[in-house]
PDB file of C-alpha atoms in Angstrom:
ATOM      1  CA  UNK A   1      -5.512  10.163   5.281  1.00 48.00           C
ATOM      2  CA  UNK A   2      -5.746  11.042   8.653  1.00 49.00           C
ATOM      3  CA  UNK A   3      -1.726  10.899   9.940  1.00 51.00           C
ATOM      4  CA  UNK A   4      -2.746   9.094  13.367  1.00 48.00           C
ATOM      5  CA  UNK A   5      -5.084   6.536  11.071  1.00 49.00           C
ATOM      6  CA  UNK A   6      -2.121   6.230   8.191  1.00 50.00           C
ATOM      7  CA  UNK A   7       1.113   5.816  10.721  1.00 48.00           C
ATOM      8  CA  UNK A   8      -1.340   3.010  12.881  1.00 49.00           C
ATOM      9  CA  UNK A   9      -2.064   0.997   9.759  1.00 53.00           C
ATOM     10  CA  UNK A  10       1.701   1.298   8.650  1.00 52.00           C
ATOM     11  CA  UNK A  11       2.830   0.479  12.039  1.00 47.00           C
ATOM     12  CA  UNK A  12       0.946  -2.294  12.432  1.00 51.00           C
ATOM     13  CA  UNK A  13       1.700  -3.760   9.541  1.00 49.00           C
ATOM     14  CA  UNK A  14       5.757  -3.282   9.776  1.00 46.00           C
ATOM     15  CA  UNK A  15       5.448  -4.614  13.220  1.00 44.00           C
ATOM     16  CA  UNK A  16       3.561  -7.472  11.610  1.00 46.00           C
ATOM     17  CA  UNK A  17       6.612  -8.011   9.383  1.00 46.00           C
ATOM     18  CA  UNK A  18       9.516  -7.972  11.678  1.00 41.00           C
ATOM     19  CA  UNK A  19       7.756 -10.543  13.717  1.00 42.00           C
ATOM     20  CA  UNK A  20       7.696 -12.740  10.732  1.00 44.00           C
ATOM     21  CA  UNK A  21      11.243 -11.708   9.833  1.00 44.00           C
ATOM     22  CA  UNK A  22      12.280 -13.084  13.175  1.00 42.00           C
ATOM     23  CA  UNK A  23      10.627 -16.361  13.060  1.00 44.00           C
ATOM     24  CA  UNK A  24      12.069 -16.679  10.110  1.00 42.00           C
ATOM     25  CA  UNK A  25      15.518 -15.898  11.502  1.00 42.00           C
ATOM     26  CA  UNK A  26      15.472 -18.270  14.443  1.00 44.00           C
ATOM     27  CA  UNK A  27      14.940 -21.240  12.624  1.00 44.00           C
ATOM     28  CA  UNK A  28      17.877 -20.344  10.067  1.00 46.00           C
ATOM     29  CA  UNK A  29      20.565 -19.110  12.155  1.00 46.00           C
ATOM     30  CA  UNK A  30      22.821 -18.819   9.023  1.00 44.00           C
ATOM     31  CA  UNK A  31      21.089 -15.503   8.132  1.00 44.00           C
ATOM     32  CA  UNK A  32      22.889 -12.831   9.658  1.00 44.00           C
ATOM     33  CA  UNK A  33      21.582 -10.256   7.466  1.00 39.00           C
ATOM     34  CA  UNK A  34      17.953 -10.751   8.317  1.00 36.00           C
ATOM     35  CA  UNK A  35      19.393 -10.492  11.984  1.00 34.00           C
ATOM     36  CA  UNK A  36      21.252  -6.964  11.313  1.00 37.00           C
ATOM     37  CA  UNK A  37      17.921  -5.236   9.740  1.00 34.00           C
ATOM     38  CA  UNK A  38      15.815  -6.250  12.724  1.00 32.00           C
ATOM     39  CA  UNK A  39      18.445  -5.061  15.273  1.00 35.00           C
ATOM     40  CA  UNK A  40      18.710  -2.169  13.781  1.00 35.00           C
ATOM     41  CA  UNK A  41      14.222  -1.780  13.524  1.00 36.00           C
ATOM     42  CA  UNK A  42      14.897  -2.714  17.276  1.00 36.00           C
ATOM     43  CA  UNK A  43      17.020   0.149  18.538  1.00 38.00           C
ATOM     44  CA  UNK A  44      16.067   2.795  16.695  1.00 37.00           C
ATOM     45  CA  UNK A  45      15.112   5.198  19.426  1.00 40.00           C
ATOM     46  CA  UNK A  46      18.271   4.529  20.870  1.00 41.00           C
ATOM     47  CA  UNK A  47      20.811   4.784  17.871  1.00 49.00           C
ATOM     48  CA  UNK A  48      22.059   8.671  18.318  1.00 52.00           C
ATOM     49  CA  UNK A  49      24.250   8.203  14.403  1.00 52.00           C
ATOM     50  CA  UNK A  50      21.220   6.919  12.686  1.00 48.00           C
ATOM     51  CA  UNK A  51      19.095  10.096  14.192  1.00 51.00           C
ATOM     52  CA  UNK A  52      21.391  12.447  12.888  1.00 57.00           C
ATOM     53  CA  UNK A  53      21.710  10.850   9.789  1.00 54.00           C
ATOM     54  CA  UNK A  54      17.886  11.170   9.543  1.00 51.00           C
ATOM     55  CA  UNK A  55      18.464  14.894   9.878  1.00 54.00           C
ATOM     56  CA  UNK A  56      20.551  15.200   7.316  1.00 53.00           C
ATOM     57  CA  UNK A  57      18.908  13.528   4.944  1.00 55.00           C
ATOM     58  CA  UNK A  58      15.134  13.741   5.755  1.00 61.00           C
ATOM     59  CA  UNK A  59      14.861   9.662   5.709  1.00 58.00           C
ATOM     60  CA  UNK A  60      17.186   6.493   6.194  1.00 56.00           C
ATOM     61  CA  UNK A  61      16.541   3.377   4.843  1.00 56.00           C
ATOM     62  CA  UNK A  62      16.368   0.664   7.723  1.00 51.00           C
ATOM     63  CA  UNK A  63      14.997  -2.550   5.894  1.00 54.00           C
ATOM     64  CA  UNK A  64      13.489  -3.700   2.300  1.00 50.00           C
ATOM     65  CA  UNK A  65      11.412  -5.974   0.971  1.00 46.00           C
ATOM     66  CA  UNK A  66       9.574  -7.057  -2.399  1.00 49.00           C
ATOM     67  CA  UNK A  67       6.301  -8.285  -2.939  1.00 48.00           C
ATOM     68  CA  UNK A  68       7.924 -12.100  -4.494  1.00 46.00           C
ATOM     69  CA  UNK A  69       9.212 -12.841  -0.839  1.00 48.00           C
ATOM     70  CA  UNK A  70       5.195 -14.013  -0.552  1.00 47.00           C
ATOM     71  CA  UNK A  71       5.154 -17.112  -1.869  1.00 44.00           C
ATOM     72  CA  UNK A  72       1.344 -16.449  -2.240  1.00 43.00           C
ATOM     73  CA  UNK A  73       1.711 -14.569  -4.685  1.00 51.00           C
ATOM     74  CA  UNK A  74       3.601 -13.879  -8.625  1.00 58.00           C
ATOM     75  CA  UNK A  75       4.053 -10.591  -9.687  1.00 58.00           C
ATOM     76  CA  UNK A  76       2.889  -9.496 -13.033  1.00 67.00           C
ATOM     77  CA  UNK A  77       5.239 -10.502 -16.107  1.00 66.00           C
ATOM     78  CA  UNK A  78       4.757  -8.204 -18.324  1.00 78.00           C
ATOM     79  CA  UNK A  79       3.466  -4.555 -19.557  1.00 80.00           C
ATOM     80  CA  UNK A  80       2.087  -6.625 -22.795  1.00 80.00           C
ATOM     81  CA  UNK A  81      -0.843  -8.103 -20.339  1.00 79.00           C
ATOM     82  CA  UNK A  82      -2.179  -4.668 -19.877  1.00 84.00           C
ATOM     83  CA  UNK A  83      -4.139  -3.276 -22.903  1.00 88.00           C
ATOM     84  CA  UNK A  84      -7.493  -0.956 -22.605  1.00 92.00           C
ATOM     85  CA  UNK A  85     -11.106  -2.498 -23.628  1.00 92.00           C
ATOM     86  CA  UNK A  86     -13.350  -0.500 -25.976  1.00 94.00           C
ATOM     87  CA  UNK A  87     -13.866   2.316 -23.765  1.00 94.00           C
ATOM     88  CA  UNK A  88      -9.995   3.329 -23.122  1.00 94.00           C
ATOM     89  CA  UNK A  89     -10.033   1.801 -19.656  1.00 96.00           C
ATOM     90  CA  UNK A  90      -7.648  -0.713 -18.708  1.00 95.00           C
ATOM     91  CA  UNK A  91      -8.887  -3.724 -15.988  1.00 93.00           C
ATOM     92  CA  UNK A  92      -6.739  -4.422 -13.504  1.00 93.00           C
ATOM     93  CA  UNK A  93      -6.352  -6.504 -10.514  1.00 91.00           C
ATOM     94  CA  UNK A  94      -4.649  -6.696  -7.284  1.00 91.00           C
ATOM     95  CA  UNK A  95      -1.791  -9.210  -8.698  1.00 88.00           C
ATOM     96  CA  UNK A  96      -0.929  -6.159 -11.067  1.00 91.00           C
ATOM     97  CA  UNK A  97      -0.567  -4.041  -8.228  1.00 93.00           C
ATOM     98  CA  UNK A  98       2.379  -6.514  -6.451  1.00 89.00           C
ATOM     99  CA  UNK A  99       4.434  -4.831  -9.182  1.00 90.00           C
ATOM    100  CA  UNK A 100       6.309  -2.393  -6.253  1.00 91.00           C
ATOM    101  CA  UNK A 101       8.834  -2.917  -3.722  1.00 90.00           C
ATOM    102  CA  UNK A 102       9.100  -1.134  -0.016  1.00 91.00           C
ATOM    103  CA  UNK A 103      11.830  -0.026   1.445  1.00 90.00           C
ATOM    104  CA  UNK A 104      11.584   1.175   5.284  1.00 88.00           C
ATOM    105  CA  UNK A 105      12.817   4.258   6.667  1.00 88.00           C
ATOM    106  CA  UNK A 106      12.863   6.847   9.132  1.00 86.00           C
ATOM    107  CA  UNK A 107      11.350  10.262   8.101  1.00 81.00           C
ATOM    108  CA  UNK A 108      13.342  13.355   9.740  1.00 77.00           C
ATOM    109  CA  UNK A 109       9.675  15.055  10.291  1.00 76.00           C
ATOM    110  CA  UNK A 110       8.357  13.303  12.844  1.00 82.00           C
ATOM    111  CA  UNK A 111      11.263  10.224  13.760  1.00 82.00           C
ATOM    112  CA  UNK A 112       8.712   7.474  12.431  1.00 86.00           C
ATOM    113  CA  UNK A 113       8.754   4.459  10.155  1.00 88.00           C
ATOM    114  CA  UNK A 114       7.322   4.567   7.127  1.00 88.00           C
ATOM    115  CA  UNK A 115       7.338   2.150   4.367  1.00 88.00           C
ATOM    116  CA  UNK A 116       8.300   3.872   0.544  1.00 91.00           C
ATOM    117  CA  UNK A 117       7.644   2.377  -2.399  1.00 94.00           C
ATOM    118  CA  UNK A 118       9.435   1.302  -5.458  1.00 93.00           C
ATOM    119  CA  UNK A 119       6.749   1.187  -8.287  1.00 95.00           C
ATOM    120  CA  UNK A 120       7.836  -1.292 -11.112  1.00 92.00           C
ATOM    121  CA  UNK A 121       7.705  -0.755 -14.590  1.00 92.00           C
ATOM    122  CA  UNK A 122       3.789  -1.842 -15.023  1.00 92.00           C
ATOM    123  CA  UNK A 123       2.584  -0.117 -12.611  1.00 94.00           C
ATOM    124  CA  UNK A 124       4.681   3.163 -14.001  1.00 95.00           C
ATOM    125  CA  UNK A 125       3.239   2.637 -17.538  1.00 94.00           C
ATOM    126  CA  UNK A 126      -0.168   2.755 -15.979  1.00 95.00           C
ATOM    127  CA  UNK A 127       0.169   6.055 -13.663  1.00 97.00           C
ATOM    128  CA  UNK A 128      -2.351   8.908 -15.297  1.00 97.00           C
ATOM    129  CA  UNK A 129      -4.580   5.977 -16.966  1.00 97.00           C
ATOM    130  CA  UNK A 130      -7.938   5.584 -16.710  1.00 97.00           C
ATOM    131  CA  UNK A 131      -8.047   2.116 -14.865  1.00 97.00           C
ATOM    132  CA  UNK A 132     -10.898  -0.305 -13.731  1.00 96.00           C
ATOM    133  CA  UNK A 133     -10.705  -2.280 -10.658  1.00 96.00           C
ATOM    134  CA  UNK A 134     -13.243  -4.400  -7.867  1.00 94.00           C
ATOM    135  CA  UNK A 135     -12.542  -4.974  -3.957  1.00 93.00           C
ATOM    136  CA  UNK A 136     -14.024  -4.370  -0.900  1.00 94.00           C
ATOM    137  CA  UNK A 137     -15.006  -0.917   0.566  1.00 96.00           C
ATOM    138  CA  UNK A 138     -13.332   0.278   3.737  1.00 95.00           C
ATOM    139  CA  UNK A 139     -15.011   3.074   4.852  1.00 96.00           C
ATOM    140  CA  UNK A 140     -12.074   5.909   6.470  1.00 94.00           C
ATOM    141  CA  UNK A 141     -14.349   8.642   7.214  1.00 95.00           C
ATOM    142  CA  UNK A 142     -17.706   8.416   5.955  1.00 94.00           C
ATOM    143  CA  UNK A 143     -18.610  12.012   6.648  1.00 94.00           C
ATOM    144  CA  UNK A 144     -15.992  12.982   4.230  1.00 95.00           C
ATOM    145  CA  UNK A 145     -16.994  10.516   2.063  1.00 96.00           C
ATOM    146  CA  UNK A 146     -13.430   9.068   2.699  1.00 96.00           C
ATOM    147  CA  UNK A 147     -13.125   5.574   1.224  1.00 97.00           C
ATOM    148  CA  UNK A 148     -10.550   3.175   0.441  1.00 96.00           C
ATOM    149  CA  UNK A 149     -11.084   0.216  -1.983  1.00 96.00           C
ATOM    150  CA  UNK A 150      -8.972  -3.331  -0.477  1.00 93.00           C
ATOM    151  CA  UNK A 151      -8.361  -6.444  -1.791  1.00 91.00           C
ATOM    152  CA  UNK A 152      -9.272  -8.278   1.307  1.00 90.00           C
ATOM    153  CA  UNK A 153     -12.517  -7.951   3.233  1.00 90.00           C
ATOM    154  CA  UNK A 154     -11.881  -5.595   6.976  1.00 89.00           C
ATOM    155  CA  UNK A 155     -11.066  -8.402   8.761  1.00 81.00           C
ATOM    156  CA  UNK A 156      -8.413  -9.281   6.438  1.00 80.00           C
ATOM    157  CA  UNK A 157      -6.726  -6.460   5.356  1.00 78.00           C
ATOM    158  CA  UNK A 158      -2.669  -5.841   5.592  1.00 74.00           C
ATOM    159  CA  UNK A 159      -2.554  -4.110   9.162  1.00 72.00           C
ATOM    160  CA  UNK A 160      -4.169  -7.599  10.097  1.00 72.00           C
ATOM    161  CA  UNK A 161      -1.043  -9.117   8.682  1.00 70.00           C
ATOM    162  CA  UNK A 162      -2.603 -10.448   5.398  1.00 67.00           C
ATOM    163  CA  UNK A 163      -1.232  -8.724   2.259  1.00 78.00           C
ATOM    164  CA  UNK A 164       0.976  -4.669   2.606  1.00 86.00           C
ATOM    165  CA  UNK A 165      -0.034  -1.173   1.433  1.00 91.00           C
ATOM    166  CA  UNK A 166      -0.341  -2.872  -2.070  1.00 92.00           C
ATOM    167  CA  UNK A 167      -3.622  -4.160  -1.042  1.00 92.00           C
ATOM    168  CA  UNK A 168      -5.320  -1.056  -0.613  1.00 94.00           C
ATOM    169  CA  UNK A 169      -6.384   1.830  -3.214  1.00 96.00           C
ATOM    170  CA  UNK A 170      -7.277   5.054  -1.763  1.00 98.00           C
ATOM    171  CA  UNK A 171     -10.566   6.391  -3.840  1.00 98.00           C
ATOM    172  CA  UNK A 172     -10.822  10.312  -4.014  1.00 98.00           C
ATOM    173  CA  UNK A 173     -14.755  10.094  -5.745  1.00 98.00           C
ATOM    174  CA  UNK A 174     -15.749  11.857  -8.382  1.00 97.00           C
ATOM    175  CA  UNK A 175     -18.752  12.892  -6.835  1.00 96.00           C
ATOM    176  CA  UNK A 176     -19.889  12.724  -2.877  1.00 95.00           C
ATOM    177  CA  UNK A 177     -22.273   9.308  -2.983  1.00 94.00           C
ATOM    178  CA  UNK A 178     -26.098   9.342  -2.093  1.00 92.00           C
ATOM    179  CA  UNK A 179     -25.717   6.728   0.458  1.00 94.00           C
ATOM    180  CA  UNK A 180     -22.993   5.539   1.897  1.00 95.00           C
ATOM    181  CA  UNK A 181     -20.882   2.483   1.193  1.00 96.00           C
ATOM    182  CA  UNK A 182     -20.906  -0.706   3.082  1.00 95.00           C
ATOM    183  CA  UNK A 183     -17.960  -1.847   4.770  1.00 95.00           C
ATOM    184  CA  UNK A 184     -16.796  -4.650   2.551  1.00 94.00           C
ATOM    185  CA  UNK A 185     -19.011  -4.287  -0.010  1.00 95.00           C
ATOM    186  CA  UNK A 186     -17.410  -6.089  -2.878  1.00 94.00           C
ATOM    187  CA  UNK A 187     -17.342  -3.293  -6.001  1.00 95.00           C
ATOM    188  CA  UNK A 188     -15.792  -2.151  -9.021  1.00 96.00           C
ATOM    189  CA  UNK A 189     -14.963   1.598  -9.714  1.00 98.00           C
ATOM    190  CA  UNK A 190     -13.175   3.409 -12.558  1.00 98.00           C
ATOM    191  CA  UNK A 191     -10.720   6.503 -12.450  1.00 98.00           C
ATOM    192  CA  UNK A 192      -7.625   7.912 -12.730  1.00 98.00           C
ATOM    193  CA  UNK A 193      -4.693   6.001 -11.690  1.00 98.00           C
ATOM    194  CA  UNK A 194      -2.345   7.265  -9.922  1.00 98.00           C
ATOM    195  CA  UNK A 195       0.984   6.732  -8.087  1.00 98.00           C
ATOM    196  CA  UNK A 196       2.368   8.193  -4.749  1.00 97.00           C
ATOM    197  CA  UNK A 197       5.740   7.990  -3.419  1.00 93.00           C
ATOM    198  CA  UNK A 198       6.346  10.393  -0.706  1.00 90.00           C
ATOM    199  CA  UNK A 199       3.245  11.399   0.904  1.00 91.00           C
ATOM    200  CA  UNK A 200       2.697   9.193   3.429  1.00 87.00           C
ATOM    201  CA  UNK A 201      -0.682  11.120   4.082  1.00 90.00           C
ATOM    202  CA  UNK A 202      -2.278   9.707   1.537  1.00 94.00           C
ATOM    203  CA  UNK A 203      -2.207   5.355  -0.158  1.00 96.00           C
ATOM    204  CA  UNK A 204       0.975   4.419  -2.528  1.00 97.00           C
ATOM    205  CA  UNK A 205      -2.008   4.021  -4.873  1.00 98.00           C
ATOM    206  CA  UNK A 206      -5.147   6.308  -5.824  1.00 98.00           C
ATOM    207  CA  UNK A 207      -7.923   6.432  -8.174  1.00 98.00           C
ATOM    208  CA  UNK A 208      -8.675   9.825  -8.396  1.00 98.00           C
ATOM    209  CA  UNK A 209     -12.286  11.121  -9.958  1.00 98.00           C
ATOM    210  CA  UNK A 210     -13.405   7.086  -8.557  1.00 98.00           C
ATOM    211  CA  UNK A 211     -17.072   6.249  -9.721  1.00 98.00           C
ATOM    212  CA  UNK A 212     -18.813   2.953  -9.067  1.00 97.00           C
ATOM    213  CA  UNK A 213     -19.497   1.161 -12.232  1.00 96.00           C
ATOM    214  CA  UNK A 214     -22.963  -0.197 -12.067  1.00 86.00           C
ATOM    215  CA  UNK A 215     -23.448  -4.023 -12.597  1.00 74.00           C
TER     216      UNK A 215
END
């Protein structure tokens, strides 16, 4: 994914998340930990000792959150809830992909703030397996056939504040489509599920050799 696009998307989400935490802190003066984390984010560029730490460790943690903090979602409970169908395909959904936590870190490579994931046991168990999932198609770059599948339509994606990076999945298509996929078309794709926890140029979830399932 284009560095600039990824950075913009993640930055928008971070701004939204920090703003929400700020509102919550204002309504609860006793929550000092949230206040501290917000102050760290606000002073990233002027904290020389923090920059020294980044240089020594490549990244430094700033803040963290769990999908469980979002009262609209309840993370899946058991790996046993997921079994392959008769074709060996695991039929997953976006609730499956909430089995993840994030930590805000500043990367030494560009002194930018990114969300680094810690994957739960359920999504770890699916890594490398064939899965199918339904979602809304978001064209990132039609000319290069780069698409993302989203839990939400474009106007309600995580960069607009509805969800998080766990609500999108990068499609690495097995073959280029003869016709460009339309924005917000609701479709099912199958492919090999892969976790990405380090490369900020790609999504945390990737569907390799992805093919459109005709319904």
